[in-house]
Amino acid sequence: MSDVILKVENLSKTFHSTNGQTTQALDKVSFKIRRGEIFSLVGESGSGKSTAGRCLIGLERPSSGSIVFFGKRMQIIFQDAVSALSPRLTIGQSVMEPLDINHIGSRSSRKEKALEFLRLVGLDESSFYRLPSDYSGGQQQRASIARALALEPDLIIADEPVASLDVSIQAQVISLFQNLRQKNGTSFLLIAHDLSLVRRVSDTVGVMKDGVLVESGATEQVYQNPQHPYTQALIQAIPVPDPAFRQHK
Amino acid sequence: MEPLLEVKNLKIDFTTEYGVIQAVRGVSFSVYPGETLALVGESGCGKSVLCKSILGILHSRGKITGGEILFEGKRISGLGEKELTAIRGREIGMVFQNPAAALNPTLTIGKQLAEAVQVHGKLPKQECRARVLKLLELVGIDRPEERMKSYPHEFSGGMLQRAVIAIALAGNPKLLIADEPTTALDVTIQAQILKLLKDLQQKTGIAILFISHDLGVVAQVADRVAVLYAGKIVESGSATEIYSDPRHPYTWGLFRSLPCAKTNGALIPMPGQVPDMLHPPKGDAFAERNSYALAIDFEEEPPLFHVTGTHYAATWLLHPEAPAVKSPVLVHSGEVLVNE
């Protein structure tokens, strides 16, 4: 089992609303993430992919099932970097905060470390002293990634990390993930709705619909030979960037 | 054919506490009856500001400082609120990105549609109702009699966007401005809405000004494409010309950044950031991020060079004396191939 970093078995989550209605957000979801793997969960809004991520990191308590984590640390990156960073802390303070809380190293070594991670995500030294409001959405997302990296997690859960970013910035963030995986062997659970992005970056993909993992497998295999009708519909709906290939005449 | 909408050398400045931001810096384009023109660009390039200026709903800090906007040959920039009200909805309809925010959560869909219908001329109750039902049918909402009694929260995202499109069509406009109309929707719903827009265009002959950052989506709907960067159109042409023969390095960069682009290795991100338009750089605004930049790019802004009668691009690479550079991007058989 040493190559597996996370094992999820029969994970279910039911939400109860005040008027007595229940919603089955996750229904017996099982999957494994190997070390150094980029595993993607795709599906439309309401399919339960974010709930799965939140259960893994303990932001939601699962109704049943098991989650076994074989690594040391897990971190989450949210979609909205602007609300994920405190507007009152400088970027440097935000990145140092997890180190401060965990009393890792000395004050100066923490600063050194924060600077190192800022450089890694492509932000220059001056960002350490500046407020998030001085930066664009893409830069803020990179700062929040730097903070997620600060404790050197071996698994990063990234919930729609680039959905609110421009295409050119998306590419920057995604290459950053790939570099981290290559350099540090970091594993990723990428939660996304952009199917061509998922195809590009992930080794394994799981397709969710109404709380059920309807299909999973090696990314290329799933894309080239989708088995489930829902996966087929999703793949067909990807807009092709070629006017000669209009999906509807 | 006479253009329906003509934007001529439009300049828009925003006054902020830090100084003046040049959001739109001399943009010209036309939309002809029955066609779809897509404005493509990243956030901050000025595309939404442009749409808002057409409808006269610019933020109070924004001001048109040059150029003009003509609709059916008549100048509409600088018109008063009263005259603009007559144009909004009746001549030009608008669909925004987030349908949930465009609707009133406390009124039924039917009420909101009826409101849009009545604004353009009082109708007797029965006629108004018939028109509402017809609009709902037009945008593909099933069981309209039942659905018109629903509240927005009872609709899914795709249904909401259909309802918003119905409202935009209530006054029978000749032009529909759609600002990222599918960005907030799931991919299968996106495909349905794009199809709906194309069907509507076929049925009613409405012209569409389509704003998007997604070259995949644009390829599905556009007849012509204009690429915006830092408040300027850097390349424009027919959809076929832009996709099969892109000439501006920024357009190449947009293609290269597509996650579906087939590269020799990793994804190729565009370096750097959109320039700060508080302090527009000297020369070409894209030069800093442009690996093909020539020395002159840092000194002087390139004019628009014609590639064909309909295709032009603002890059010094098209100057007869410039070194020959081949496009690293090839769109072929539905795939984007990058050769670098």
Coordinates of N, CA, C and O in Angstrom, one line a residue, chain B residues 220-297:
Chain B
Q220 N -17.6 28.3 -31.6 CA -18.9 27.7 -31.9 C -19.9 28.6 -32.3 O -20.9 28.2 -32.9
V221 N -19.7 29.9 -32.1 CA -20.8 30.9 -32.4 C -20.4 32.0 -33.4 O -21.3 32.6 -34.0
A222 N -19.1 32.4 -33.4 CA -18.8 33.6 -34.1 C -18.7 33.5 -35.6 O -18.2 32.5 -36.1
D223 N -19.2 34.6 -36.3 CA -18.9 34.7 -37.7 C -17.6 35.5 -37.9 O -16.8 35.2 -38.7
R224 N -17.5 36.6 -37.0 CA -16.2 37.3 -37.0 C -15.7 37.4 -35.6 O -16.5 37.4 -34.7
V225 N -14.4 37.7 -35.5 CA -13.8 37.7 -34.2 C -12.9 38.9 -34.1 O -12.2 39.3 -35.0
A226 N -12.9 39.7 -32.9 CA -12.0 40.7 -32.7 C -11.3 40.4 -31.3 O -12.0 40.1 -30.4
V227 N -10.0 40.4 -31.3 CA -9.2 40.1 -30.1 C -8.8 41.4 -29.5 O -8.2 42.3 -30.1
L228 N -9.1 41.6 -28.2 CA -8.8 42.8 -27.5 C -7.7 42.6 -26.5 O -7.6 41.5 -25.9
Y229 N -6.8 43.5 -26.5 CA -5.7 43.5 -25.4 C -5.5 44.9 -24.9 O -5.3 45.8 -25.7
A230 N -5.5 45.0 -23.6 CA -5.2 46.3 -23.0 C -6.0 47.5 -23.7 O -5.4 48.5 -24.0
G231 N -7.3 47.3 -23.9 CA -8.1 48.4 -24.4 C -8.0 48.6 -25.9 O -8.4 49.7 -26.4
K232 N -7.3 47.7 -26.6 CA -7.2 47.9 -28.1 C -7.5 46.6 -28.8 O -7.3 45.5 -28.3
I233 N -8.1 46.8 -30.0 CA -8.2 45.5 -30.8 C -6.9 45.3 -31.5 O -6.3 46.1 -32.2
V234 N -6.3 44.1 -31.2 CA -5.0 43.7 -31.7 C -5.1 42.9 -33.0 O -4.2 42.8 -33.8
E235 N -6.3 42.2 -33.1 CA -6.4 41.4 -34.3 C -7.9 41.2 -34.6 O -8.7 41.1 -33.7
S236 N -8.3 41.2 -35.9 CA -9.7 41.0 -36.2 C -9.8 40.4 -37.5 O -9.0 40.7 -38.4
G237 N -10.9 39.6 -37.7 CA -11.1 39.0 -39.0 C -12.2 38.0 -38.9 O -12.9 37.9 -37.9
S238 N -12.5 37.3 -40.0 CA -13.5 36.3 -40.0 C -13.1 35.2 -39.0 O -11.9 35.0 -38.8
A239 N -14.0 34.4 -38.5 CA -13.7 33.4 -37.5 C -12.7 32.4 -38.2 O -11.7 32.0 -37.6
T240 N -12.9 32.1 -39.5 CA -12.0 31.2 -40.2 C -10.6 31.8 -40.2 O -9.6 31.1 -40.0
E241 N -10.5 33.1 -40.5 CA -9.2 33.7 -40.6 C -8.5 33.7 -39.3 O -7.3 33.4 -39.2
I242 N -9.2 34.0 -38.2 CA -8.5 34.1 -36.9 C -8.1 32.7 -36.4 O -7.0 32.6 -35.9
Y243 N -8.9 31.7 -36.7 CA -8.5 30.4 -36.2 C -7.6 29.7 -37.2 O -6.7 28.9 -36.7
S244 N -7.6 29.9 -38.5 CA -6.8 29.1 -39.4 C -5.5 29.9 -39.7 O -4.5 29.3 -40.1
D245 N -5.5 31.2 -39.4 CA -4.3 32.0 -39.8 C -4.1 33.1 -38.8 O -4.1 34.3 -39.2
P246 N -4.0 32.9 -37.5 CA -3.8 33.9 -36.5 C -2.5 34.6 -36.8 O -1.5 33.9 -37.1
R247 N -2.4 36.0 -36.7 CA -1.2 36.7 -37.0 C -0.6 37.4 -35.8 O 0.6 37.7 -35.8
H248 N -1.4 37.7 -34.8 CA -0.8 38.5 -33.6 C -0.3 37.6 -32.5 O -0.9 36.6 -32.2
P249 N 0.9 37.9 -32.0 CA 1.5 37.0 -31.0 C 0.6 36.8 -29.8 O 0.6 35.8 -29.1
Y250 N -0.2 37.8 -29.5 CA -1.2 37.7 -28.4 C -2.2 36.6 -28.7 O -2.6 35.8 -27.8
T251 N -2.7 36.6 -29.9 CA -3.7 35.6 -30.3 C -3.0 34.2 -30.2 O -3.6 33.3 -29.8
W252 N -1.8 34.1 -30.7 CA -1.0 32.9 -30.5 C -1.0 32.4 -29.1 O -1.2 31.3 -28.8
G253 N -0.7 33.4 -28.2 CA -0.6 33.1 -26.8 C -1.9 32.6 -26.2 O -1.9 31.7 -25.4
L254 N -3.0 33.2 -26.7 CA -4.3 32.7 -26.2 C -4.6 31.2 -26.6 O -5.0 30.4 -25.8
F255 N -4.2 30.9 -27.9 CA -4.4 29.5 -28.3 C -3.4 28.6 -27.6 O -3.9 27.5 -27.2
R256 N -2.2 29.1 -27.3 CA -1.2 28.2 -26.6 C -1.7 27.9 -25.2 O -1.3 26.9 -24.7
S257 N -2.4 28.9 -24.6 CA -2.8 28.7 -23.2 C -3.9 27.7 -23.1 O -4.3 27.3 -22.0
L258 N -4.6 27.4 -24.2 CA -5.8 26.5 -24.1 C -5.3 25.2 -23.5 O -4.3 24.6 -24.0
P259 N -6.0 24.7 -22.5 CA -5.6 23.4 -22.0 C -5.7 22.2 -23.0 O -5.0 21.3 -22.9
C260 N -6.5 22.4 -24.0 CA -6.6 21.3 -25.0 C -5.5 21.4 -26.1 O -5.4 20.6 -27.0
A261 N -4.7 22.5 -26.0 CA -3.7 22.7 -27.1 C -2.7 21.5 -27.0 O -2.2 21.1 -25.9
K262 N -2.3 21.0 -28.2 CA -1.4 19.9 -28.3 C 0.0 20.5 -28.4 O 0.4 21.0 -29.5
T263 N 0.8 20.5 -27.4 CA 2.2 21.0 -27.4 C 3.2 19.8 -27.4 O 2.8 18.7 -27.2
N264 N 4.5 20.2 -27.6 CA 5.5 19.1 -27.6 C 5.7 18.6 -26.2 O 6.2 17.5 -26.0
G265 N 5.4 19.5 -25.2 CA 5.6 19.0 -23.8 C 4.5 19.6 -23.0 O 3.4 19.4 -23.2
A266 N 5.0 20.4 -22.0 CA 4.0 20.9 -21.0 C 3.2 22.0 -21.6 O 3.4 22.5 -22.7
L267 N 2.2 22.4 -20.9 CA 1.4 23.6 -21.2 C 2.3 24.8 -21.3 O 3.2 24.9 -20.5
I268 N 2.0 25.7 -22.3 CA 2.9 26.9 -22.4 C 2.2 28.1 -21.9 O 1.4 28.7 -22.6
P269 N 2.4 28.5 -20.6 CA 1.7 29.7 -20.1 C 2.3 31.0 -20.7 O 3.5 31.0 -21.1
M270 N 1.4 32.0 -20.9 CA 1.9 33.3 -21.4 C 2.6 33.9 -20.2 O 2.1 34.0 -19.1
P271 N 3.8 34.4 -20.4 CA 4.5 35.0 -19.2 C 3.9 36.4 -18.8 O 3.2 37.0 -19.7
G272 N 4.1 36.8 -17.6 CA 3.8 38.1 -17.2 C 2.3 38.4 -17.0 O 1.5 37.5 -16.9
Q273 N 2.0 39.7 -16.9 CA 0.7 40.1 -16.5 C 0.2 41.1 -17.5 O 1.0 41.8 -18.2
V274 N -1.1 41.4 -17.5 CA -1.7 42.5 -18.3 C -1.1 43.8 -17.8 O -1.0 43.9 -16.5
P275 N -0.7 44.7 -18.6 CA -0.1 45.9 -18.1 C -1.0 46.8 -17.3 O -2.2 46.7 -17.4
D276 N -0.5 47.5 -16.4 CA -1.2 48.4 -15.5 C -1.6 49.6 -16.4 O -0.7 50.4 -16.8
M277 N -2.9 49.8 -16.6 CA -3.3 50.9 -17.5 C -3.4 52.2 -16.9 O -3.8 53.2 -17.5
L278 N -3.0 52.3 -15.6 CA -2.8 53.6 -14.9 C -1.5 54.2 -15.6 O -1.4 55.4 -15.7
H279 N -0.6 53.3 -15.9 CA 0.7 53.8 -16.5 C 0.9 52.9 -17.7 O 1.7 52.0 -17.7
P280 N 0.2 53.2 -18.8 CA 0.4 52.4 -20.0 C 1.8 52.4 -20.5 O 2.5 53.5 -20.5
P281 N 2.3 51.3 -20.8 CA 3.7 51.2 -21.3 C 3.9 52.0 -22.6 O 3.0 52.2 -23.4
K282 N 5.2 52.4 -22.8 CA 5.5 53.0 -24.1 C 5.5 51.9 -25.1 O 5.9 50.7 -24.8
G283 N 5.2 52.2 -26.3 CA 5.2 51.3 -27.4 C 4.0 50.3 -27.3 O 3.0 50.7 -26.8
D284 N 4.2 49.1 -27.8 CA 3.1 48.1 -27.8 C 2.9 47.6 -26.4 O 3.8 47.1 -25.7
A285 N 1.6 47.6 -26.0 CA 1.3 47.2 -24.6 C 1.6 45.8 -24.4 O 1.8 45.3 -23.2
F286 N 1.7 45.0 -25.4 CA 1.9 43.5 -25.3 C 3.4 43.2 -25.3 O 3.8 42.0 -25.0
A287 N 4.2 44.2 -25.6 CA 5.7 43.9 -25.9 C 6.3 43.1 -24.7 O 7.1 42.1 -25.0
E288 N 6.0 43.5 -23.5 CA 6.7 42.9 -22.3 C 6.5 41.4 -22.2 O 7.3 40.7 -21.7
R289 N 5.3 41.0 -22.7 CA 5.0 39.5 -22.6 C 5.2 38.8 -23.9 O 4.9 37.6 -24.0
N290 N 5.7 39.5 -24.9 CA 5.8 38.9 -26.2 C 7.2 38.4 -26.6 O 8.1 39.2 -26.7
S291 N 7.3 37.1 -26.7 CA 8.6 36.6 -27.0 C 9.0 36.9 -28.4 O 10.2 36.7 -28.8
Y292 N 8.1 37.4 -29.2 CA 8.4 37.7 -30.6 C 8.6 39.2 -30.8 O 8.7 39.7 -31.9
A293 N 8.7 39.9 -29.7 CA 8.8 41.4 -29.8 C 10.0 41.8 -30.5 O 11.1 41.3 -30.3
L294 N 9.9 42.8 -31.3 CA 11.0 43.5 -32.0 C 11.4 44.7 -31.2 O 10.6 45.2 -30.4
A295 N 12.6 45.3 -31.5 CA 13.0 46.5 -30.8 C 12.0 47.6 -30.9 O 11.7 48.3 -29.9
I296 N 11.4 47.7 -32.0 CA 10.5 48.8 -32.3 C 9.2 48.7 -31.4 O 8.6 49.7 -31.1
D297 N 8.9 47.4 -31.0 CA 7.7 47.2 -30.2 C 7.8 48.0 -28.9 O 6.8 48.3 -28.3

